[in-house]
XYZ file of N, CA and C in Angstrom:
516
model
N 111.198 -0.712 111.610
C 112.358 -1.251 110.940
C 112.676 -0.458 109.685
N 111.628 0.013 108.973
C 111.822 0.772 107.749
C 112.533 2.092 108.012
N 112.226 2.747 109.120
C 112.869 4.018 109.457
C 114.352 3.805 109.749
N 114.677 2.707 110.420
C 116.080 2.395 110.716
C 116.857 2.152 109.428
N 116.283 1.375 108.528
C 116.941 1.087 107.247
C 117.136 2.370 106.456
N 116.156 3.255 106.474
C 116.272 4.531 105.762
C 117.385 5.381 106.365
N 117.501 5.366 107.684
C 118.556 6.131 108.360
C 119.932 5.583 107.990
N 120.097 4.274 108.011
C 121.369 3.647 107.641
C 121.715 3.981 106.199
N 120.726 3.915 105.295
C 120.957 4.241 103.888
C 121.360 5.708 103.737
N 120.677 6.606 104.459
C 120.987 8.031 104.399
C 122.425 8.303 104.863
N 122.806 7.714 105.979
C 124.161 7.916 106.504
C 125.188 7.332 105.535
N 124.930 6.155 105.009
C 125.854 5.538 104.053
C 126.026 6.387 102.806
N 124.923 6.895 102.260
C 125.003 7.760 101.079
C 125.734 9.060 101.383
N 125.488 9.594 102.550
C 126.143 10.855 102.917
C 127.659 10.683 102.915
N 128.148 9.610 103.523
C 129.590 9.375 103.558
C 130.130 9.024 102.173
N 129.364 8.271 101.391
C 129.818 7.894 100.054
C 129.909 9.096 99.129
N 129.009 10.035 99.291
C 128.965 11.207 98.402
C 129.727 12.408 98.946
N 130.140 12.327 100.187
C 130.845 13.441 100.807
C 132.230 13.583 100.177
N 132.600 14.799 99.772
C 133.931 14.955 99.179
C 135.014 14.703 100.217
N 136.158 14.203 99.737
C 137.289 14.014 100.634
C 137.754 15.375 101.124
N 137.757 15.540 102.401
C 138.230 16.778 102.994
C 139.603 16.495 103.569
N 140.599 17.244 103.143
C 141.921 16.961 103.696
C 141.950 17.228 105.195
N 142.723 16.428 105.874
C 142.903 16.629 107.311
C 143.588 17.972 107.526
N 143.264 18.634 108.618
C 143.947 19.898 108.870
C 145.427 19.665 109.135
N 146.208 20.609 108.788
C 147.620 20.584 109.162
C 147.988 21.995 109.571
N 148.434 22.120 110.806
C 148.899 23.414 111.284
C 149.981 23.185 112.310
N 150.597 24.253 112.721
C 151.733 24.164 113.629
C 151.575 25.113 114.804
N 152.239 24.756 115.889
C 152.304 25.577 117.089
C 153.748 25.535 117.585
N 154.061 26.384 118.534
C 155.408 26.391 119.115
C 155.322 26.084 120.592
N 156.406 25.473 121.112
C 156.465 25.236 122.552
C 157.919 25.082 122.986
N 158.114 25.241 124.278
C 159.409 25.000 124.909
C 159.130 24.499 126.317
N 160.034 23.670 126.815
C 159.879 23.099 128.148
C 161.188 23.279 128.914
N 161.070 23.793 130.139
C 162.231 24.047 130.991
C 162.079 23.286 132.296
N 163.205 22.801 132.805
C 163.255 22.116 134.092
C 164.360 22.772 134.897
N 163.997 23.362 136.026
C 164.955 24.057 136.893
C 165.785 25.089 136.128
N 165.124 25.827 135.238
C 165.776 26.899 134.508
C 166.511 26.503 133.247
N 166.623 25.195 132.964
C 167.323 24.737 131.765
C 166.315 24.162 130.776
N 166.478 24.540 129.528
C 165.583 24.029 128.502
C 165.851 22.541 128.279
N 164.786 21.764 128.206
C 164.900 20.342 127.928
C 165.159 20.181 126.435
N 166.219 19.467 126.108
C 166.610 19.247 124.721
C 165.799 18.080 124.146
N 164.994 18.380 123.150
C 164.144 17.366 122.528
C 164.536 17.119 121.073
N 165.807 17.338 120.742
C 166.246 17.154 119.354
C 166.629 15.719 119.015
N 166.708 14.848 119.995
C 167.094 13.451 119.740
C 166.050 12.748 118.869
N 166.502 11.761 118.129
C 165.621 11.011 117.231
C 164.421 10.409 117.950
N 164.569 10.042 119.219
C 163.462 9.388 119.922
C 162.247 10.300 120.094
N 162.442 11.607 119.951
C 161.325 12.547 120.055
C 160.724 12.896 118.700
N 161.369 12.480 117.635
C 160.979 12.886 116.292
C 160.202 11.788 115.584
N 159.303 12.212 114.714
C 158.588 11.305 113.822
C 159.049 11.588 112.402
N 159.020 10.576 111.584
C 159.372 10.759 110.184
C 158.329 11.624 109.498
N 158.752 12.405 108.551
C 157.832 13.257 107.794
C 156.764 12.413 107.112
N 157.066 11.159 106.803
C 156.105 10.284 106.149
C 154.864 10.041 107.008
N 154.966 10.253 108.320
C 153.787 10.073 109.169
C 152.787 11.204 108.980
N 153.186 12.249 108.307
C 152.301 13.385 108.052
C 151.433 13.049 106.853
N 150.320 12.405 107.102
C 149.464 11.993 105.996
C 148.121 12.694 106.069
N 147.496 12.899 104.925
C 146.271 13.689 104.882
C 144.995 12.913 105.181
N 145.062 11.646 105.465
C 143.851 10.873 105.675
C 143.357 10.996 107.116
N 142.052 11.051 107.266
C 141.453 11.008 108.600
C 141.425 9.583 109.132
N 141.196 8.635 108.234
C 141.038 7.249 108.644
C 142.378 6.628 108.980
N 142.376 5.753 109.938
C 143.560 4.996 110.324
C 144.736 5.856 110.774
N 144.481 7.055 111.237
C 145.576 7.888 111.734
C 145.892 7.440 113.158
N 147.137 7.181 113.402
C 147.595 6.695 114.697
C 147.916 7.863 115.626
N 147.943 7.643 116.939
C 148.187 8.747 117.875
C 149.445 9.558 117.565
N 150.557 8.911 117.265
C 151.787 9.662 116.998
C 151.714 10.429 115.684
N 150.807 10.040 114.804
C 150.634 10.766 113.552
C 149.800 12.025 113.757
N 149.029 12.074 114.834
C 148.144 13.215 115.085
C 148.917 14.472 115.444
N 149.947 14.319 116.248
C 150.750 15.466 116.662
C 152.136 14.979 117.047
N 153.143 15.728 116.615
C 154.518 15.278 116.839
C 155.506 16.384 116.486
N 156.770 16.043 116.644
C 157.893 16.868 116.206
C 158.559 16.135 115.050
N 159.225 16.876 114.180
C 160.082 16.199 113.206
C 161.156 17.129 112.676
N 162.058 16.558 111.878
C 163.198 17.283 111.295
C 164.135 17.869 112.345
N 164.286 17.200 113.470
C 165.160 17.646 114.566
C 164.828 19.045 115.062
N 163.592 19.470 114.875
C 163.150 20.796 115.321
C 162.267 20.626 116.548
N 162.814 20.956 117.710
C 162.069 20.782 118.953
C 161.155 21.961 119.253
N 161.107 22.945 118.368
C 160.305 24.147 118.591
C 158.913 24.074 117.997
N 158.736 23.268 116.948
C 157.484 23.281 116.190
C 156.705 21.993 116.422
N 155.496 22.148 116.917
C 154.573 21.037 117.119
C 153.696 20.951 115.868
N 153.702 19.794 115.220
C 152.904 19.580 114.019
C 151.607 18.886 114.417
N 150.479 19.407 113.957
C 149.164 18.854 114.277
C 148.492 18.463 112.968
N 147.994 17.222 112.903
C 147.453 16.692 111.655
C 146.013 16.226 111.727
N 145.315 16.543 112.767
C 143.905 16.169 112.855
C 143.233 17.066 113.886
N 141.926 17.072 113.869
C 141.171 17.888 114.815
C 141.175 17.237 116.194
N 140.938 18.039 117.207
C 140.746 17.508 118.552
C 142.001 17.109 119.294
N 143.162 17.624 118.898
C 144.418 17.253 119.546
C 144.730 18.236 120.671
N 145.039 17.699 121.842
C 145.332 18.534 123.005
C 146.832 18.567 123.288
N 147.213 19.497 124.154
C 148.615 19.569 124.586
C 148.995 18.293 125.339
N 148.056 17.706 126.058
C 148.336 16.435 126.746
C 148.633 15.308 125.766
N 147.897 15.263 124.644
C 148.174 14.257 123.608
C 149.596 14.421 123.090
N 149.949 15.670 122.767
C 151.290 15.917 122.234
C 152.359 15.467 123.225
N 152.220 15.852 124.487
C 153.220 15.496 125.486
C 153.339 13.978 125.644
N 152.212 13.280 125.627
C 152.254 11.815 125.719
C 153.002 11.223 124.529
N 152.826 11.817 123.355
C 153.504 11.299 122.162
C 155.017 11.436 122.232
N 155.523 12.391 122.992
C 156.974 12.516 123.139
C 157.469 11.913 124.451
N 156.565 11.255 125.186
C 156.971 10.521 126.378
C 156.909 11.290 127.678
N 156.261 12.453 127.690
C 156.150 13.272 128.888
C 154.699 13.340 129.326
N 154.497 13.797 130.538
C 153.155 14.020 131.049
C 153.177 15.191 132.001
N 152.036 15.799 132.191
C 151.960 16.903 133.141
C 150.539 17.106 133.607
N 150.444 17.758 134.728
C 149.173 18.179 135.291
C 149.424 19.481 136.011
N 148.428 19.988 136.700
C 148.616 21.299 137.328
C 149.627 21.270 138.471
N 149.996 20.064 138.949
C 150.927 19.967 140.074
C 152.183 19.139 139.805
N 152.388 18.691 138.576
C 153.544 17.819 138.337
C 154.000 17.874 136.879
N 155.230 17.417 136.680
C 155.806 17.196 135.357
C 156.471 15.828 135.395
N 156.076 14.944 134.493
C 156.680 13.608 134.381
C 157.522 13.590 133.116
N 158.784 13.202 133.254
C 159.696 13.198 132.114
C 159.764 11.813 131.478
N 160.375 11.761 130.318
C 160.471 10.503 129.600
C 161.448 9.526 130.246
N 162.240 9.987 131.201
C 163.143 9.077 131.919
C 162.545 8.647 133.268
N 161.219 8.749 133.364
C 160.428 8.283 134.495
C 160.652 9.063 135.784
N 161.127 10.286 135.670
C 161.215 11.161 136.844
C 159.940 11.983 136.931
N 159.512 12.195 138.149
C 158.305 13.000 138.369
C 158.673 14.151 139.291
N 158.411 15.346 138.831
C 158.671 16.564 139.599
C 157.337 17.093 140.083
N 157.201 17.173 141.414
C 155.949 17.568 142.042
C 156.134 18.922 142.701
N 155.089 19.747 142.612
C 155.143 21.051 143.258
C 155.547 20.909 144.720
N 156.465 21.766 145.144
C 156.884 21.766 146.539
C 158.232 22.426 146.704
N 158.526 22.818 147.911
C 159.793 23.459 148.260
C 160.087 24.656 147.372
N 159.026 25.415 147.080
C 159.179 26.651 146.311
C 159.131 26.481 144.804
N 159.290 25.258 144.318
C 159.238 25.035 142.868
C 157.838 24.562 142.473
N 157.358 25.089 141.365
C 156.056 24.684 140.848
C 156.109 24.617 139.330
N 155.199 23.822 138.800
C 155.064 23.799 137.349
C 154.176 24.970 136.947
N 154.623 25.663 135.920
C 153.877 26.820 135.437
C 153.720 26.702 133.934
N 152.615 27.250 133.446
C 152.305 27.199 132.024
C 151.977 28.610 131.546
N 152.618 29.015 130.478
C 152.318 30.288 129.836
C 151.880 29.940 128.419
N 150.625 30.217 128.098
C 150.073 29.929 126.782
C 149.696 31.243 126.120
N 150.360 31.533 125.018
C 150.111 32.760 124.267
C 150.227 34.007 125.142
N 151.236 33.996 126.020
C 151.521 35.154 126.849
C 150.708 35.271 128.124
N 149.865 34.294 128.394
C 149.022 34.309 129.593
C 149.267 33.056 130.426
N 149.339 33.228 131.760
C 149.464 32.050 132.613
C 148.147 31.284 132.584
N 148.248 29.953 132.424
C 147.079 29.078 132.499
C 147.358 28.020 133.557
N 146.297 27.467 134.115
C 146.472 26.509 135.214
C 146.975 25.154 134.741
N 146.384 24.630 133.669
C 146.771 23.303 133.187
C 146.263 23.138 131.749
N 147.135 23.248 130.762
C 146.681 23.144 129.373
C 146.564 21.714 128.846
N 146.681 20.726 129.711
C 146.678 19.331 129.256
C 145.477 19.008 128.373
N 144.300 19.476 128.742
C 143.090 19.168 127.978
C 142.690 20.275 127.012
N 143.542 21.272 126.845
C 143.239 22.346 125.896
C 143.667 21.924 124.500
N 142.819 22.196 123.536
C 143.157 21.904 122.154
C 144.334 22.752 121.715
N 145.229 22.149 120.961
C 146.318 22.911 120.364
C 145.702 23.708 119.226
N 145.971 24.993 119.220
C 145.435 25.866 118.177
C 146.573 26.338 117.285
N 146.194 26.688 116.080
C 147.148 27.170 115.094
C 147.969 28.325 115.664
N 149.275 28.168 115.622
C 150.247 29.165 116.034
C 150.235 29.476 117.532
N 149.717 28.548 118.350
C 149.856 28.672 119.806
C 151.336 28.738 120.164
N 151.619 29.353 121.305
C 152.968 29.337 121.892
C 152.814 28.929 123.348
N 153.387 27.774 123.718
C 153.256 27.247 125.077
C 154.625 27.108 125.721
N 154.728 27.639 126.928
C 155.901 27.440 127.784
C 155.467 26.562 128.940
N 156.218 25.491 129.164
C 156.032 24.617 130.322
C 157.320 24.738 131.120
N 157.210 25.101 132.403
C 158.419 25.312 133.183
C 158.211 24.867 134.625
N 159.174 24.107 135.131
C 159.166 23.683 136.532
C 160.294 24.447 137.218
N 159.930 25.486 137.969
C 160.921 26.447 138.470
C 160.500 27.093 139.784
N 161.423 27.920 140.308
C 161.144 28.767 141.469
C 160.515 30.086 141.042
N 160.765 30.520 139.819
C 160.375 31.848 139.359
C 158.863 32.049 139.348
N 158.485 33.306 139.388
C 157.078 33.685 139.297
C 156.669 33.719 137.830
N 155.372 33.704 137.559
C 154.927 33.825 136.161
C 155.445 35.109 135.492
N 155.510 36.202 136.227
C 156.026 37.453 135.647
C 157.491 37.294 135.240
N 158.272 36.620 136.075
C 159.676 36.374 135.721
C 159.781 35.472 134.492
N 158.917 34.462 134.418
C 158.939 33.564 133.269
C 158.584 34.299 131.979
N 157.629 35.201 132.063
C 157.264 35.984 130.878
C 158.449 36.786 130.360
N 159.275 37.281 131.271
C 160.443 38.076 130.874
C 161.627 37.213 130.463
N 161.852 36.104 131.159
C 163.084 35.330 130.959
C 162.941 34.142 130.011
N 161.910 33.327 130.204
C 161.806 32.086 129.427
C 160.828 32.175 128.254
N 159.715 32.860 128.427
C 158.721 32.893 127.358
C 159.292 33.442 126.043
N 160.169 34.443 126.068
C 160.757 34.901 124.798
C 161.575 33.813 124.079
N 161.961 32.755 124.789
C 162.718 31.661 124.173
C 161.803 30.649 123.475
N 160.497 30.816 123.623
C 159.552 29.982 122.882
C 159.493 30.549 121.472
N 159.913 29.772 120.515
C 159.926 30.243 119.127
C 158.544 30.739 118.709
N 158.544 31.578 117.721
C 157.290 32.086 117.157
C 157.319 31.905 115.647
N 157.772 30.724 115.202
C 157.915 30.485 113.773
C 156.886 29.500 113.211
N 155.838 29.210 113.953
C 154.806 28.293 113.465
C 154.168 28.839 112.188
N 154.011 30.150 112.109
C 153.420 30.764 110.920
C 154.254 30.442 109.677
N 155.556 30.536 109.805
C 156.445 30.223 108.680
C 156.322 28.761 108.276
N 156.227 27.878 109.258
C 156.055 26.455 108.965
C 154.719 26.216 108.256
N 153.679 26.934 108.696
C 152.375 26.792 108.042
C 152.451 27.181 106.573
N 153.151 28.249 106.279
C 153.257 28.708 104.892
C 154.046 27.727 104.032
N 155.019 27.046 104.627
C 155.799 26.056 103.874
C 154.962 24.846 103.495
N 153.950 24.507 104.318
C 153.153 23.322 104.053
C 151.932 23.629 103.199
N 151.638 24.881 102.966
C 150.475 25.237 102.120
C 150.761 25.028 100.650
């Protein structure tokens, strides 16, 4: 029993004496296309208020962890560790896997008839980034199309903004 009490005391003291470490804040870029057309995510329903960007680790809600704001559909804001692309997509009402794209209007697009969902992350095709952590200045293209990954790299990937670095500097 004494060892347990000592462990509890040690952990309690460690947290009490640990300096407040600000939550990370960084940005990434992304774009999503459906049948060759970019999905417009500038509506208020996809945006979070800037006030949700808080530096505390405790009591942070899912939508506060990662979101869009200021009517900018290009920049993904991340405010805590361990946030995946799947978390971000769920926060804006979408879902995806290696074989489907689910939209916020409850439509599900499944691979077939020549169209497939494709993902280009930082210039490389990936199978399914849903469980991949969002990293600082990532660039993700999600596209449900007929085109090949090589065509997407030439046609759609250049439309994924690369301004996360600028956003990072504004928040420093």
